[in-house]
JSON list of C-alpha atoms in Angstrom, two decimals:
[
{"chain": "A", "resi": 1, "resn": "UNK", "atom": "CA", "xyz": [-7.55, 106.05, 50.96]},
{"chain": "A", "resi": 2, "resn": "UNK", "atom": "CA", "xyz": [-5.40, 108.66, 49.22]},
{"chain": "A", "resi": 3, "resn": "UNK", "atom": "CA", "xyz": [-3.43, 111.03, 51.39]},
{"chain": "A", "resi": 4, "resn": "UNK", "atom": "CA", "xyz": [-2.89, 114.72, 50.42]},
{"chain": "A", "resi": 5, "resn": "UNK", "atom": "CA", "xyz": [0.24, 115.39, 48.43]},
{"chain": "A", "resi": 6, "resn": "UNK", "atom": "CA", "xyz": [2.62, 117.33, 50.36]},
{"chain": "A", "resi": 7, "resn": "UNK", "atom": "CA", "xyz": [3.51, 121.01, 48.66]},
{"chain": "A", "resi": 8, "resn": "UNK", "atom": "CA", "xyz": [6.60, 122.81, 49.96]},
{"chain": "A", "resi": 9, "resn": "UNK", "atom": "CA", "xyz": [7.80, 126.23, 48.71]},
{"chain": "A", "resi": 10, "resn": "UNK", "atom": "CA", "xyz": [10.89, 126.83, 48.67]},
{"chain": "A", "resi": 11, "resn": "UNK", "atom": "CA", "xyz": [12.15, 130.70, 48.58]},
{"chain": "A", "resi": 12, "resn": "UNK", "atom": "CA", "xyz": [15.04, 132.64, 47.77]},
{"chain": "A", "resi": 13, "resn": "UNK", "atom": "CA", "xyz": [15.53, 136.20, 48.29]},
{"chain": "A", "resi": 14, "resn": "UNK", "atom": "CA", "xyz": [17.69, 139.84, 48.52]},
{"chain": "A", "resi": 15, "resn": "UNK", "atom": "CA", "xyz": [18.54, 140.78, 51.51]},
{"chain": "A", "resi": 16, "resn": "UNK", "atom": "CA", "xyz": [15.85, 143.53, 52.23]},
{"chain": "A", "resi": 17, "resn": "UNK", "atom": "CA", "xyz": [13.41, 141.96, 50.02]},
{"chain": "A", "resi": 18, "resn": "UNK", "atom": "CA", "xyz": [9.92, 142.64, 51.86]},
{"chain": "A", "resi": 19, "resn": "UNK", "atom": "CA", "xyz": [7.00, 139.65, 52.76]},
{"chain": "A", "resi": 20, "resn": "UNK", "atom": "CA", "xyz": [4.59, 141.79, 50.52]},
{"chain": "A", "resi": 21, "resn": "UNK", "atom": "CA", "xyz": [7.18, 141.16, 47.39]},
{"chain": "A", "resi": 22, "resn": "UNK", "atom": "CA", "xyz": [7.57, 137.43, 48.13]},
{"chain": "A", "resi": 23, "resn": "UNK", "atom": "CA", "xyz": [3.86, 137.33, 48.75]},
{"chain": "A", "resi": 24, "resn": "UNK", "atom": "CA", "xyz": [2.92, 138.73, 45.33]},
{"chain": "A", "resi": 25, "resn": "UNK", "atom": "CA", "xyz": [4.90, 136.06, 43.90]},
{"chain": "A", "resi": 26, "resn": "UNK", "atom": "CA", "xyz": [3.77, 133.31, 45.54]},
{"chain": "A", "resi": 27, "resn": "UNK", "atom": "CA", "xyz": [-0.04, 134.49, 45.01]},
{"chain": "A", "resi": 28, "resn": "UNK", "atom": "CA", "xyz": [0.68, 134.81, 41.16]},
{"chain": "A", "resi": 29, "resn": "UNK", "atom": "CA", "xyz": [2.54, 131.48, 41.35]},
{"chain": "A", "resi": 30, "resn": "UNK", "atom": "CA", "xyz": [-0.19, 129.46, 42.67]},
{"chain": "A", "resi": 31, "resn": "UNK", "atom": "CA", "xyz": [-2.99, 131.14, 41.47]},
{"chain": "A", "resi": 32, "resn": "UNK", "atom": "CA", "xyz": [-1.32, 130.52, 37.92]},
{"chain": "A", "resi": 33, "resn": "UNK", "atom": "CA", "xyz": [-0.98, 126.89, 38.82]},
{"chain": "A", "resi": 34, "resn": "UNK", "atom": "CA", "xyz": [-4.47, 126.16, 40.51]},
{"chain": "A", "resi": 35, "resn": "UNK", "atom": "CA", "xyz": [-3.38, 125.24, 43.74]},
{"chain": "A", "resi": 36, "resn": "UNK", "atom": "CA", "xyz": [-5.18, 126.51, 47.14]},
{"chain": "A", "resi": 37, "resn": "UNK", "atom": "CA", "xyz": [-2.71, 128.65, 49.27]},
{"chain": "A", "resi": 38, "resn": "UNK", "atom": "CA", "xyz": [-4.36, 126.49, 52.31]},
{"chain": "A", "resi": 39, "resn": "UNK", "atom": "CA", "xyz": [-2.84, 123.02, 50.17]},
{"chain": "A", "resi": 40, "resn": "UNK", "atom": "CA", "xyz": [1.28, 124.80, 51.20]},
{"chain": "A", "resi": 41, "resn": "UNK", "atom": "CA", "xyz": [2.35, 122.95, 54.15]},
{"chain": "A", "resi": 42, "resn": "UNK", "atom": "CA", "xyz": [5.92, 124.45, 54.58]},
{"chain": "A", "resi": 43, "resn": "UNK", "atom": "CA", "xyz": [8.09, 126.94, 53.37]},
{"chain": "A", "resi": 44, "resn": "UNK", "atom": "CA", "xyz": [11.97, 126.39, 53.13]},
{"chain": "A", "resi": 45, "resn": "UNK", "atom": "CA", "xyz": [15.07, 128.47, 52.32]},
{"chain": "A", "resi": 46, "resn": "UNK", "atom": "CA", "xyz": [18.67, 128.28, 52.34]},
{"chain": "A", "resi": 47, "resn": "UNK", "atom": "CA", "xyz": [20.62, 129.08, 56.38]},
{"chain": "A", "resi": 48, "resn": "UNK", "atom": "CA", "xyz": [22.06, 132.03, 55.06]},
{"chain": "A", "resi": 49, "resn": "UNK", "atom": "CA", "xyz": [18.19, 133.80, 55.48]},
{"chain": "A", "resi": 50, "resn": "UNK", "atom": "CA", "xyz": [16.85, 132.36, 58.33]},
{"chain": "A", "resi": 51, "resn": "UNK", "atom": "CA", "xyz": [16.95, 135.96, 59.77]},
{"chain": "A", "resi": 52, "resn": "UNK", "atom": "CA", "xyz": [15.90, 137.47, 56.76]},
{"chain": "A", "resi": 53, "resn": "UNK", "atom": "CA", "xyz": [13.02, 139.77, 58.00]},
{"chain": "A", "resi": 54, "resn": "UNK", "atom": "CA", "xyz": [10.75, 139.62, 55.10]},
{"chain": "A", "resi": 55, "resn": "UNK", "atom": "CA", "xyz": [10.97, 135.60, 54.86]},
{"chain": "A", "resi": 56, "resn": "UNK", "atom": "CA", "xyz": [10.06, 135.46, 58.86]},
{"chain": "A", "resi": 57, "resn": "UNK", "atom": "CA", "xyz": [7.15, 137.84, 58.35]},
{"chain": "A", "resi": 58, "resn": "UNK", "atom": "CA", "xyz": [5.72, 136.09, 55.61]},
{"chain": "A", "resi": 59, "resn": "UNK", "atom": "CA", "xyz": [6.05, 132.57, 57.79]},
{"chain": "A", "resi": 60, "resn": "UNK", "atom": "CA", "xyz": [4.14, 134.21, 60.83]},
{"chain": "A", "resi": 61, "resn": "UNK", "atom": "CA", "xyz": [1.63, 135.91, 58.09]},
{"chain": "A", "resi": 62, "resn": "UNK", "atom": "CA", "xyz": [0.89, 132.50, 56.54]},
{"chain": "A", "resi": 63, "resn": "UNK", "atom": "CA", "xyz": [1.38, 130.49, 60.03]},
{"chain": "A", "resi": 64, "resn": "UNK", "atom": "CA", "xyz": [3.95, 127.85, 58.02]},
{"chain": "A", "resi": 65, "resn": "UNK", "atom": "CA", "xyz": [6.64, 126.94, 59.00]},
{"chain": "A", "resi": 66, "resn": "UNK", "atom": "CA", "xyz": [9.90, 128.07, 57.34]},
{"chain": "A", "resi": 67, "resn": "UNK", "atom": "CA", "xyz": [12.91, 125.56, 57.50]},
{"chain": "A", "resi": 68, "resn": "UNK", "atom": "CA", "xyz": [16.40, 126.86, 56.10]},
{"chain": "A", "resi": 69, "resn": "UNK", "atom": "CA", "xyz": [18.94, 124.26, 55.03]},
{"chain": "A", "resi": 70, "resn": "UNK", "atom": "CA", "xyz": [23.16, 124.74, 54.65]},
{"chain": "A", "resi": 71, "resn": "UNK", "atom": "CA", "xyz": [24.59, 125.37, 51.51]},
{"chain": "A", "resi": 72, "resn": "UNK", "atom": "CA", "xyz": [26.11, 122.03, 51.96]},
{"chain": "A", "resi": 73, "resn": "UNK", "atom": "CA", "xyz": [22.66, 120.50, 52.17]},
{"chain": "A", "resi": 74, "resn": "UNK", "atom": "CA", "xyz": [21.15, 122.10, 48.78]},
{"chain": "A", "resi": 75, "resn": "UNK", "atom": "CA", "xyz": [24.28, 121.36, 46.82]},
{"chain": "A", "resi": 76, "resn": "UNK", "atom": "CA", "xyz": [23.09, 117.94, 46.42]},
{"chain": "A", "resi": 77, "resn": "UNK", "atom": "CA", "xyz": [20.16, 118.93, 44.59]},
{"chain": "A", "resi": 78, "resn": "UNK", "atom": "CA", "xyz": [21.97, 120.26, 41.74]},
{"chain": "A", "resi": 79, "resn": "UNK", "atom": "CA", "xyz": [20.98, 117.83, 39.56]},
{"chain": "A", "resi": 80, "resn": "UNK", "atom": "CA", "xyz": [17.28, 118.21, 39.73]},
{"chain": "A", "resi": 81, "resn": "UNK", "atom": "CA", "xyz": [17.16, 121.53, 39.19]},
{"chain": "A", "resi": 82, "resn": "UNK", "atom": "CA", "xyz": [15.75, 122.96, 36.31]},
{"chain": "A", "resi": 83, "resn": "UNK", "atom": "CA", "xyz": [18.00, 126.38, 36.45]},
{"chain": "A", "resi": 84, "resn": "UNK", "atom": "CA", "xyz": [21.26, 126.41, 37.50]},
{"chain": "A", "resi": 85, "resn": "UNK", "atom": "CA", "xyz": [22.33, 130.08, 38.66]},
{"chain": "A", "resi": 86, "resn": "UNK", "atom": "CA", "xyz": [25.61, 131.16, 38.82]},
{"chain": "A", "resi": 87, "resn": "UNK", "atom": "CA", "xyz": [25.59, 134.38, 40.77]},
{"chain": "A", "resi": 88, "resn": "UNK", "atom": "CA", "xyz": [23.40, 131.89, 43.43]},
{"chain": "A", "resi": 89, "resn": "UNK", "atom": "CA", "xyz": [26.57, 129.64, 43.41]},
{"chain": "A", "resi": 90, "resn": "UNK", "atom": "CA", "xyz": [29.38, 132.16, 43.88]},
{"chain": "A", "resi": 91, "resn": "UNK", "atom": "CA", "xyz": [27.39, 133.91, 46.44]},
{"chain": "A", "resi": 92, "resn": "UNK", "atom": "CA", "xyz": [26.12, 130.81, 48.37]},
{"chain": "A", "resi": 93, "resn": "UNK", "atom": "CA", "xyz": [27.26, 127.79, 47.15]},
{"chain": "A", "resi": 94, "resn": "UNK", "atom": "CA", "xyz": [24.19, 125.75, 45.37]},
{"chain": "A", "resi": 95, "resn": "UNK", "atom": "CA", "xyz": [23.22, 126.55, 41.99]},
{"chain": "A", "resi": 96, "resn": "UNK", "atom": "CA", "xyz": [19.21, 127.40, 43.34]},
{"chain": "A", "resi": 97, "resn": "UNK", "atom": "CA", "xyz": [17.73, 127.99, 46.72]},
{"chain": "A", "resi": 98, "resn": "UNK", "atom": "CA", "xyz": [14.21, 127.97, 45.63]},
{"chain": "A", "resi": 99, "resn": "UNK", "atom": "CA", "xyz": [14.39, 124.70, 44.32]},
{"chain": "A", "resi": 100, "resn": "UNK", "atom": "CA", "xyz": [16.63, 123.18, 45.93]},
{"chain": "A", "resi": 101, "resn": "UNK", "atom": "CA", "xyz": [15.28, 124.31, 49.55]},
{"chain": "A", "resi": 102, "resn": "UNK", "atom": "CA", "xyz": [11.43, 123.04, 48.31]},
{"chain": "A", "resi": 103, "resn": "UNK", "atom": "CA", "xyz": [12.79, 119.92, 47.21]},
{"chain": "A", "resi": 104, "resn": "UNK", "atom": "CA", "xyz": [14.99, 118.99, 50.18]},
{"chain": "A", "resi": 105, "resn": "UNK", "atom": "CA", "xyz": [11.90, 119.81, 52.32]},
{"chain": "A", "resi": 106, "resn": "UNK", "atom": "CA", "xyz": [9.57, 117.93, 50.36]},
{"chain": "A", "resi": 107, "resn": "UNK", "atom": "CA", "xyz": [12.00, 115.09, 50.65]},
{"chain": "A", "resi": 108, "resn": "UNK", "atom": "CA", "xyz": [12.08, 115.38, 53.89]},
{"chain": "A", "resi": 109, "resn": "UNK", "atom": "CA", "xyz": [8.38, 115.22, 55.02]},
{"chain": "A", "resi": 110, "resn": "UNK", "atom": "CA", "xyz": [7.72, 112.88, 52.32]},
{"chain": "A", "resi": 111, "resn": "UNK", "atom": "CA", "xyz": [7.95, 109.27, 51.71]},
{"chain": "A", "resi": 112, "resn": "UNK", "atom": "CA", "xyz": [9.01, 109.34, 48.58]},
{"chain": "A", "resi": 113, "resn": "UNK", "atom": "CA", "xyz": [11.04, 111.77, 46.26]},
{"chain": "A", "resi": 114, "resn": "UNK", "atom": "CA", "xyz": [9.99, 115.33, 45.81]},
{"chain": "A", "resi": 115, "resn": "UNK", "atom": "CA", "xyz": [9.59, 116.73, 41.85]},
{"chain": "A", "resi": 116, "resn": "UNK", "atom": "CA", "xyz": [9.04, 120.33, 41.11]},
{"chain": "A", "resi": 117, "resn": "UNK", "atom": "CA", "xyz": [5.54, 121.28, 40.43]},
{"chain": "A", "resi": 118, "resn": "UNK", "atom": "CA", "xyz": [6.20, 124.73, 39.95]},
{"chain": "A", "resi": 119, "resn": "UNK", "atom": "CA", "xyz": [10.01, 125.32, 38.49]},
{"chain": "A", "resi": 120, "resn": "UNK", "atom": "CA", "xyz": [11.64, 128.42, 39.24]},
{"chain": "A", "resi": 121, "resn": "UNK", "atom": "CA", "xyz": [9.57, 132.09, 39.04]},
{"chain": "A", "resi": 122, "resn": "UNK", "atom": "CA", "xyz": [11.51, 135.19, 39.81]},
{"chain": "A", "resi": 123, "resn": "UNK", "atom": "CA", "xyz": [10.24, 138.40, 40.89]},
{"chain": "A", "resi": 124, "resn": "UNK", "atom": "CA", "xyz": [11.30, 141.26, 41.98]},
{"chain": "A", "resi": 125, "resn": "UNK", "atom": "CA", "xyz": [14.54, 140.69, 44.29]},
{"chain": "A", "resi": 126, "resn": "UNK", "atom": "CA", "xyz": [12.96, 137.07, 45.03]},
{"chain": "A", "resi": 127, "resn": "UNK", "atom": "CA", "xyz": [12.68, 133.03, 43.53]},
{"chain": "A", "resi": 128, "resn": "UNK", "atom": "CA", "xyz": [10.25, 131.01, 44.48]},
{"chain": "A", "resi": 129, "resn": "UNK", "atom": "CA", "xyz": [9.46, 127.29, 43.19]},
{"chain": "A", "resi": 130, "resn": "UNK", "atom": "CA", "xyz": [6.90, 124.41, 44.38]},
{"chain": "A", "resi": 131, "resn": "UNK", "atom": "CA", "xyz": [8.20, 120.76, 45.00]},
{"chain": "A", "resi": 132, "resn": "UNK", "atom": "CA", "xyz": [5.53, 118.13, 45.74]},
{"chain": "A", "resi": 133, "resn": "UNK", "atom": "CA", "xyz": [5.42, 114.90, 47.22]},
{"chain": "A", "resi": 134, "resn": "UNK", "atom": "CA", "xyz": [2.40, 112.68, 45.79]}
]
């Protein structure tokens, strides 16, 4: 028996930046890829926004949970990443949150390692990527 693979989404944002923006992108990101909004188990994000208002709301409005890892944490993922953003680095210390933050999560809850499924989309103010664990 096959188990679901495990889809994180990791999210980076503005300070300010409202759920409705981050929710437009992540509708046009997985409606662009096929994949059911009910098939997300988890979003994730970088420390420095685990207060951010917009990223809570969206959580509570999609009943996921959101887990926000150190700068520290994400750094290590700089390798995988298919973007590397400077201003992101200066200002936080990783090259990518959305990436980074989906794949450390997906790493996480899986038991083996995560890939990207959905590399890094920006909107307006926001990132957003998918990592997946088969």
């Amino acid at each position: 028996m096959t188990t679901a693979p495990i889809l994180v989404i990791g999210l980076g944002c503005q300070r300010g930046c409202p759920a409705s923006t981050l929710r437009a992108l992540l509708d046009e990101a997985l409606l662009a890829h096929g994949i059911a909004l009910d098939q997300v188990q988890a979003l994730a994000s970088i420390d420095l926004k685990r207060d951010e208002p917009g990223l809570l709301e969206l959580a509570g409005q999609l009943a996921l949970p959101l887990t926000c890892f150190s700068a520290e944490q994400l750094a290590g993922y700089q390798g995988r990443l298919s973007h590397r953003s400077e201003i992101a680095f200066e200002r936080t210390g990783c090259y990518g949150i959305a990436e980074s933050a989906a794949l450390a999560l997906a790493d996480q809850l899986g038991a083996t390692s995560a890939t990207l499924l959905i590399a890094r989309q920006k909107g307006p103010k926001s990132t957003l990527a998918l990592a997946v664990v088969e």
